[in-house]
Coordinates of C-alpha atoms and ligand atoms in Angstrom, one line a residue:
X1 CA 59.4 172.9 126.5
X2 CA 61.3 174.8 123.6
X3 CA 64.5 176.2 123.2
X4 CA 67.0 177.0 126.0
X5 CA 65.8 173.8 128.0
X6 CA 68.9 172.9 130.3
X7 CA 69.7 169.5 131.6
X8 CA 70.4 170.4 135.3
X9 CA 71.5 167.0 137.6
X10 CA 71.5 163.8 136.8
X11 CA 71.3 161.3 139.7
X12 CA 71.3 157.8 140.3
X13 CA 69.0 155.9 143.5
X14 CA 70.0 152.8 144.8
X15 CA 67.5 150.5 146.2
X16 CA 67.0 146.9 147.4
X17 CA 64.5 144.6 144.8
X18 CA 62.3 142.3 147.4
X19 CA 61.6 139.4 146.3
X20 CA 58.7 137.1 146.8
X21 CA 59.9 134.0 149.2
X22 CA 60.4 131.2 146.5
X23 CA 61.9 133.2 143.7
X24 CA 64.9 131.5 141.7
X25 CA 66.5 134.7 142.2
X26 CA 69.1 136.0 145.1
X27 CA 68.3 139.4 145.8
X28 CA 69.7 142.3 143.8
X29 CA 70.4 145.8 143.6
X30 CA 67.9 148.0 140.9
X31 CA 68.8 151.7 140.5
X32 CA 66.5 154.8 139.0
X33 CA 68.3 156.8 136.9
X34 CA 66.8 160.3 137.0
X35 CA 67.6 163.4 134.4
X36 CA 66.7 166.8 135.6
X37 CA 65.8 169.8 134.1
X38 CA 65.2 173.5 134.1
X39 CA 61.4 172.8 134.0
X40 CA 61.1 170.4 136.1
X41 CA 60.3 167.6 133.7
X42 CA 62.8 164.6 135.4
X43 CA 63.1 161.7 133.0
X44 CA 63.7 158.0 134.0
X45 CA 64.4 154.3 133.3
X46 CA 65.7 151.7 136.1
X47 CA 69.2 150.3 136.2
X48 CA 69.2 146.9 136.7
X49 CA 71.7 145.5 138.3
X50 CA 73.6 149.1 138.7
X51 CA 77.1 147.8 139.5
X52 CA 79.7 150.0 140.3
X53 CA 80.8 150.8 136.4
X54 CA 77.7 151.8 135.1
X55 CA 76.6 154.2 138.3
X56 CA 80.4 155.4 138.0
X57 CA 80.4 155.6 134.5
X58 CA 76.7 157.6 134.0
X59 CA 77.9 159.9 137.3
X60 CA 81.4 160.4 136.5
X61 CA 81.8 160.3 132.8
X62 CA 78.3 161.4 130.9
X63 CA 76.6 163.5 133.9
X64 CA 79.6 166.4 132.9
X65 CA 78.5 165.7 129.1
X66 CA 74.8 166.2 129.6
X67 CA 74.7 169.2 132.4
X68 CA 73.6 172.6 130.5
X69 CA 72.7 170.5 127.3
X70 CA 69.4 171.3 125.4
X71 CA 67.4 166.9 126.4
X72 CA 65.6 166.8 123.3
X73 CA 69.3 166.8 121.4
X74 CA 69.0 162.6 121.7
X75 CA 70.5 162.2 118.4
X76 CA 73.4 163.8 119.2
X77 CA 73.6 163.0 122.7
X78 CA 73.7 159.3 121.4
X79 CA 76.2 159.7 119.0
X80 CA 78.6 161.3 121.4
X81 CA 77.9 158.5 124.0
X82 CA 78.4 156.0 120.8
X83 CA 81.8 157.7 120.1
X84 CA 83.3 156.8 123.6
X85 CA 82.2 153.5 123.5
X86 CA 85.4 151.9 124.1
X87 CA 85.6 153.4 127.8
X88 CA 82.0 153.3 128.6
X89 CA 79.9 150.0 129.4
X90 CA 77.5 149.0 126.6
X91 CA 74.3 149.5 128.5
X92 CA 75.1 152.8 129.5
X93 CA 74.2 154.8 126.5
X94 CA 71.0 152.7 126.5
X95 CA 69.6 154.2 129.9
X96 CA 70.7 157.5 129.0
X97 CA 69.0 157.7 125.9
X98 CA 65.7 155.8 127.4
X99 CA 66.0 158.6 130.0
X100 CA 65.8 161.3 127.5
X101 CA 63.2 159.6 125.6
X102 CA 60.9 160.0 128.8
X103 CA 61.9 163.4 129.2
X104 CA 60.8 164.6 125.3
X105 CA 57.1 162.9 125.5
X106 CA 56.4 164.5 128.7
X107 CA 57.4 168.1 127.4
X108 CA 55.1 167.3 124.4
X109 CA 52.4 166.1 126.6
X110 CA 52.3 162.6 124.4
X111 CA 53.4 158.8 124.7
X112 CA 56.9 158.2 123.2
X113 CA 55.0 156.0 120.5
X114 CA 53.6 159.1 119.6
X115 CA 56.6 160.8 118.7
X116 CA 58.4 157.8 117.3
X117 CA 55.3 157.4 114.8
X118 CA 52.7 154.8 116.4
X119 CA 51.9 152.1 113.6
X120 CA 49.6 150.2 115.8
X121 CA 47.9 150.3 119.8
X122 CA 48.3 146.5 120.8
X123 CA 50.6 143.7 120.0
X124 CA 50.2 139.9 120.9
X125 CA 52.2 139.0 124.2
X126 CA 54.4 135.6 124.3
X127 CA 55.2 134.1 128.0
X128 CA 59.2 133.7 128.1
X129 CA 59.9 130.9 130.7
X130 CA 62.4 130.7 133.3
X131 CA 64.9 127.9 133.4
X132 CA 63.3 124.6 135.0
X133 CA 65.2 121.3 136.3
X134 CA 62.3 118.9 134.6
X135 CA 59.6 119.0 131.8
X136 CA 56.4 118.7 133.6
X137 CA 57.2 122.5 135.2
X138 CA 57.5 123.5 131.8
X139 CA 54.2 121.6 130.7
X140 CA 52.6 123.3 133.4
X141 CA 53.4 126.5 133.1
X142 CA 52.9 126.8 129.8
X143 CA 49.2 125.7 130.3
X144 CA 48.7 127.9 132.9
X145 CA 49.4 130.6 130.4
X146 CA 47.7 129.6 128.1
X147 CA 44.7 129.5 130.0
X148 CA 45.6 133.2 130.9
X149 CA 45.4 134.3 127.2
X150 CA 48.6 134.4 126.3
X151 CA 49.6 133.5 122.4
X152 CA 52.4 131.8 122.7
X153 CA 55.3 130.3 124.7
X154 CA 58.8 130.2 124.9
X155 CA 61.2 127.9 127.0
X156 CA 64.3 128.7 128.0
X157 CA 65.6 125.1 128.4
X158 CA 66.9 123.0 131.1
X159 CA 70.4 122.7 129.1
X160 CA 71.0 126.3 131.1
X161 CA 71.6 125.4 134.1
X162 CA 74.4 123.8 133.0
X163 CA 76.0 127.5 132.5
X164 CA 73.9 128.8 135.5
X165 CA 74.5 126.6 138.2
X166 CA 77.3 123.9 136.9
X167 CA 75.0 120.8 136.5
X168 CA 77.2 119.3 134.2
X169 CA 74.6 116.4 133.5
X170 CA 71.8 118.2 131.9
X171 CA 71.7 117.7 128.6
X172 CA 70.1 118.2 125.1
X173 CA 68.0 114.9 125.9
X174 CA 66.5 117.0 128.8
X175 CA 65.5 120.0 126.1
X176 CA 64.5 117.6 123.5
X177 CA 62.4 116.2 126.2
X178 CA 60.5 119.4 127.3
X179 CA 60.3 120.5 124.0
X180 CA 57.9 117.5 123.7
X181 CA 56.4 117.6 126.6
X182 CA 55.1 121.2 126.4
X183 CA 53.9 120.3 123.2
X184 CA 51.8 117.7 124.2
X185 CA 50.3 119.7 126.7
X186 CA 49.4 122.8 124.7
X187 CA 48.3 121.0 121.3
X188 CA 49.5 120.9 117.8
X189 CA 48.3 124.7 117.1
X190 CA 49.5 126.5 119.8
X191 CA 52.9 128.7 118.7
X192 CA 55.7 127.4 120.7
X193 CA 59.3 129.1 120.1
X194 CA 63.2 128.1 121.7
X195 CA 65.5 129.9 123.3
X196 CA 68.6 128.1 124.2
X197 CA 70.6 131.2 125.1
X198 CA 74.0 129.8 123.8
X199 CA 73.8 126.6 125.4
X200 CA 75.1 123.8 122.8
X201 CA 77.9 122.8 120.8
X202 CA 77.4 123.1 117.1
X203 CA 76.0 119.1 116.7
X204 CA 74.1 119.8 119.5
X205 CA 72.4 122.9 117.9
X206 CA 71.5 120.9 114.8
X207 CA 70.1 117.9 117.2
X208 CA 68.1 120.2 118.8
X209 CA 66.8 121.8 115.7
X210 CA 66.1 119.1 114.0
X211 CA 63.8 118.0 117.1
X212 CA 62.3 121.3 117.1
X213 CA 61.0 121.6 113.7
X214 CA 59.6 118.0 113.9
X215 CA 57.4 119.4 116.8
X216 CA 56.4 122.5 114.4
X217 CA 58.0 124.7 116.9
X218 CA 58.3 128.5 115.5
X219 CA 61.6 130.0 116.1
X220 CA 64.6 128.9 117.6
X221 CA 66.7 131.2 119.1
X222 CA 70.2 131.7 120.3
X223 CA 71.6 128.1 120.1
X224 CA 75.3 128.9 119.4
X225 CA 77.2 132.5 121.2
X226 CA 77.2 135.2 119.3
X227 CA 80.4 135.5 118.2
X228 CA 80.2 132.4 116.4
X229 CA 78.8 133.8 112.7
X230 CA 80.1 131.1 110.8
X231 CA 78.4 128.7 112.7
X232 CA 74.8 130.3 112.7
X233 CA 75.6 130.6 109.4
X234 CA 76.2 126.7 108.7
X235 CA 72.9 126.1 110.9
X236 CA 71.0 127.8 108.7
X237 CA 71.7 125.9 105.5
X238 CA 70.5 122.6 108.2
X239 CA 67.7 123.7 108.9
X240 CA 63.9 125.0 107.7
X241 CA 62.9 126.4 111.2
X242 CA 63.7 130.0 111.2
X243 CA 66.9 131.1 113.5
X244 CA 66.7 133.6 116.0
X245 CA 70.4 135.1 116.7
X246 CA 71.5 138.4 118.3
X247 CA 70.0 139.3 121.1
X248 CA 73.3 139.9 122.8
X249 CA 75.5 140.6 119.7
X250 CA 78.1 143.4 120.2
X251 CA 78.2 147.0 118.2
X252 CA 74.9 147.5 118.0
X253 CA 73.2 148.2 114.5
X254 CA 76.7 148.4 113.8
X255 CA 77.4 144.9 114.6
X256 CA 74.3 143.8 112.8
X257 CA 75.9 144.4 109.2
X258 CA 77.8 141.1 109.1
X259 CA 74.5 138.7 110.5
X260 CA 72.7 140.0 107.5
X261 CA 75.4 139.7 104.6
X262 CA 76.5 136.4 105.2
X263 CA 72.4 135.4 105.8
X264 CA 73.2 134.1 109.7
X265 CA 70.0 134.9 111.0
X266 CA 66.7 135.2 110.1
X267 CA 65.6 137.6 112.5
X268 CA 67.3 140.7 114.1
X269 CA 66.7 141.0 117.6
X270 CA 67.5 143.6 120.5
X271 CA 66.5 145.5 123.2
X272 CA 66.7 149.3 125.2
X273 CA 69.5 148.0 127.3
X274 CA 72.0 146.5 124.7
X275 CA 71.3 148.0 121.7
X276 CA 71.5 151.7 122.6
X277 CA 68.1 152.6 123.6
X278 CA 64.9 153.6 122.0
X279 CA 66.9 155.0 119.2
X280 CA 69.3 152.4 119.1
X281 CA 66.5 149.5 118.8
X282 CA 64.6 152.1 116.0
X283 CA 67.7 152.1 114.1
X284 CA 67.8 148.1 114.1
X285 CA 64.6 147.6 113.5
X286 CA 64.8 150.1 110.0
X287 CA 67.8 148.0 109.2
X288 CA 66.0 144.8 109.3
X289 CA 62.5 146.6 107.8
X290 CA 64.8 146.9 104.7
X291 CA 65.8 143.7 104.5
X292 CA 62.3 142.3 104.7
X293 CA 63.0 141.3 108.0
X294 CA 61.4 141.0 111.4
X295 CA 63.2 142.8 114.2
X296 CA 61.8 140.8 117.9
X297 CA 62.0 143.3 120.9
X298 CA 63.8 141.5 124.1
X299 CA 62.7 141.4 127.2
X300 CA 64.7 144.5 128.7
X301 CA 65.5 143.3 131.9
X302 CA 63.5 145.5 134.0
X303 CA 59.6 147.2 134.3
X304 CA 60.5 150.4 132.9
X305 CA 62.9 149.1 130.2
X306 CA 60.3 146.8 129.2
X307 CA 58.1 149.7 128.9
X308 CA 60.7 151.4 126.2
X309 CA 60.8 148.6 124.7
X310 CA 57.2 148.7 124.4
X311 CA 56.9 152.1 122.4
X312 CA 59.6 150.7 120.1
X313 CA 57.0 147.7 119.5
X314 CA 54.1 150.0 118.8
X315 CA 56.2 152.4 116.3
X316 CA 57.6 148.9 114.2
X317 CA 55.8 147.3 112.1
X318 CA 58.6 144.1 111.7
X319 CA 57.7 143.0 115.0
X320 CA 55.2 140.2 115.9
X321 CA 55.5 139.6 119.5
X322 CA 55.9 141.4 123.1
X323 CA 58.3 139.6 125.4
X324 CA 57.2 138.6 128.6
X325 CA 60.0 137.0 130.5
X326 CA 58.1 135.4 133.9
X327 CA 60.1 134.8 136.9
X328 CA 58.2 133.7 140.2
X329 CA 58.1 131.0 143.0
X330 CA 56.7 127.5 141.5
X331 CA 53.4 126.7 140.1
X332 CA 52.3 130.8 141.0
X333 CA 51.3 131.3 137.7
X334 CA 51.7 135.6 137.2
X335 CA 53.5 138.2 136.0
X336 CA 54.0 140.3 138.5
X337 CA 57.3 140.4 138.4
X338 CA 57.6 142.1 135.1
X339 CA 56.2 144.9 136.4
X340 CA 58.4 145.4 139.8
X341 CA 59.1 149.0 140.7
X342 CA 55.8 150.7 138.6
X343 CA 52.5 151.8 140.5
X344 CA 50.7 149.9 138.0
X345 CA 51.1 146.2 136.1
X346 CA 52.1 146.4 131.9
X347 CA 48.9 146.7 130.4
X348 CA 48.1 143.3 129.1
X349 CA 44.5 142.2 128.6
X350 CA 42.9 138.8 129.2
X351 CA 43.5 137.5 125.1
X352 CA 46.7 138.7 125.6
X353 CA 47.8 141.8 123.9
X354 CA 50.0 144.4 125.3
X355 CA 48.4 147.4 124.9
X356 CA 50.7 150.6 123.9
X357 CA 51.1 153.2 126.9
X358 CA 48.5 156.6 127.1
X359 CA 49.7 158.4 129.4
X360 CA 52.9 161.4 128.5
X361 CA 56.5 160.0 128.4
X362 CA 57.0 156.4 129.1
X363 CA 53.8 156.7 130.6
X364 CA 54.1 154.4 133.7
X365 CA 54.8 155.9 137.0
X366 CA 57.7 154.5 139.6
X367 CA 56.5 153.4 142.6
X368 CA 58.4 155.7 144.7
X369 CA 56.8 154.4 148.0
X370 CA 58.1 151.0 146.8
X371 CA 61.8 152.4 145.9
X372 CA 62.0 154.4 149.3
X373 CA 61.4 151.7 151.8
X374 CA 64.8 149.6 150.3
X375 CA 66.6 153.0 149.5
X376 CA 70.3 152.9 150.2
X377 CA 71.4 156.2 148.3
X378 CA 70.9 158.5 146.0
X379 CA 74.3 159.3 144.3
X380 CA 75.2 162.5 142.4
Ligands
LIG401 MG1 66.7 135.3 124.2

């Protein structure tokens, strides 16, 4: 592919996501995004869930934007999308610019790594829980994990559900708890990390904390909402264990500026979906390379996201772990479900490692037989 490469439909196909019976999960709508062009190179990502705006939005607002335009422009196809970012969801300019990624390392014949710069082939994999009513699921799982060769585990804790499903009497006793329980189970050495996803109050975060570092836990992530600064930064002067903050904060390496200058987190953190794509998450993780910083790839929410986030992984250095979020019916111990909607599972071996994609583009294929069978549209 060279010059006078044309962008010539972009379309968006709706499908069904089947669930296995059991799953914590009602069942949702996933979308494939699809960019075609002149050469018949079509690049991808999923869309997950679609929702009207986004599907509306990509369709109605960028599809005019990109038709006729040269795909391997991605700079400047993200910088336009950036500009209208205050009529535009947040997550669409991520999908697009994933999309595009796909479609420049198949016309080069090479994985998106490849282009990006690969610093390394594998990377050590962390299990992510789900959010469990009581400890001994936790305790379980992780061990089950464990014995499957992954390096480390994170809990999302029971404190959740009282933002998930109103139950208004879970408390920070009940993470406390679990966060002892799991280390019991998996030993002194074994790396555990926290991810409280905005549950507590700020003496509940410092509770917590405290309780965490006792149990030489490794990171602890997200305890206050993002927009709360001033209070991440106060944590930080609390505690030793490092903080984990901004998975979900706004304006993308923009919006990062601030968490570093007034020191309110020790990590940066982001993913495809959120932080504006491959190019988006590159550009956060050169701010935080500068700053001595790790940047920690999120889970992105879907198989072929997680895959993007994968190459970014592979061309960082300032990253130490692969997400893994797992989601499945209890005590079946896989991960099958971070791979729903490819032909093949993520590559990750039996010590553990994700292994950085071979094959051109984002290098996994959809599994269009898969997608078909629960189609309800393709829209234009
Ligand atoms: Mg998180």
């Amino acid at each position: 592919m060279g010059r006078g490469v044309k962008i010539t439909d972009v379309s968006v196909v709706v499908h069904e996501r089947h669930l296995p019976t059991g799953m914590p999960l009602p069942p949702m709508e996933m979308a494939v995004l699809r960019i075609h062009t002149d050469e018949g190179i079509e690049g991808n990502t999923f869309i997950s869930p679609p929702g009207p705006n986004v599907t509306d939005q990509i369709l109605q607002q960028v599809k005019p934007m990109l038709l006729g335009r040269d795909p391997l422009d991605i700079g400047a196809v993200w910088h336009d999308l950036w500009a209208r970012r205050r009529s535009m969801h947040s997550t669409v300019q991520g999908y697009i610019d994933v999309a595009l990624w796909d479609i420049a390392g198949k016309a080069a014949g090479l994985p998106i790594h490849r282009l990006l710069g690969t610093v390394r082939h594998e990377l050590p994999a962390y299990i992510s829980s789900w959010v469990h009513g009581d400890s001994a699921t936790y305790a379980e799982e992780a061990a089950a994990y464990l014995d499957q060769g992954f390096c480390a585990y994170k809990l999302h804790p029971p404190t959740q559900r009282r933002m998930l499903r109103d139950e208004r009497g879970v408390t920070i006793a009940d993470d406390i708890a679990a966060c002892e329980l799991v280390r019991d189970q998996v030993g002194g050495e074994y790396r555990l990390m926290l991810d409280s996803a905005w549950a507590y109050s700020y003496p509940e975060a410092v509770t917590v904390g405290q309780a965490i570092e006792d149990l030489g836990y490794y990171w602890y992530e997200d305890p206050l909402p993002a927009d709360d600064i001033y209070g991440y930064r106060r944590l930080k002067q609390q505690l030793s264990i490092p903080i984990m903050a901004t998975e979900m904060s706004e304006g993308g390496v923009y919006g990062l500026a601030p968490w570093i200058v007034q020191e309110a987190t020790d990590f940066l953190r982001g993913d495809v979906v959120i932080k504006g794509g491959i190019t988006g998450m590159m550009k956060i993780a050169h701010l935080a390379e500068a700053f001595q910083m790790n940047c920690e790839v999120h889970d992105a929410y879907n198989a072929l996201n997680n895959v993007a986030t994968l190459h970014v992984a592979m061309a960082i250095r300032n990253c130490e772990y692969y997400e893994v979020i797992v989601i499945h019916p209890p005590e079946q111990y896989d991960t099958a479900h971070f791979s729903y909607g490819l032909t093949e599972p993520i590559d990750i071996d039996a010590r553990g490692n994700a292994h950085a994609p071979t094959r051109p583009g984002l290098g996994y294929d959809i599994d269009w037989e898969l997608i078909d069978a629960s189609r309800v549209a393709e829209l234009r």
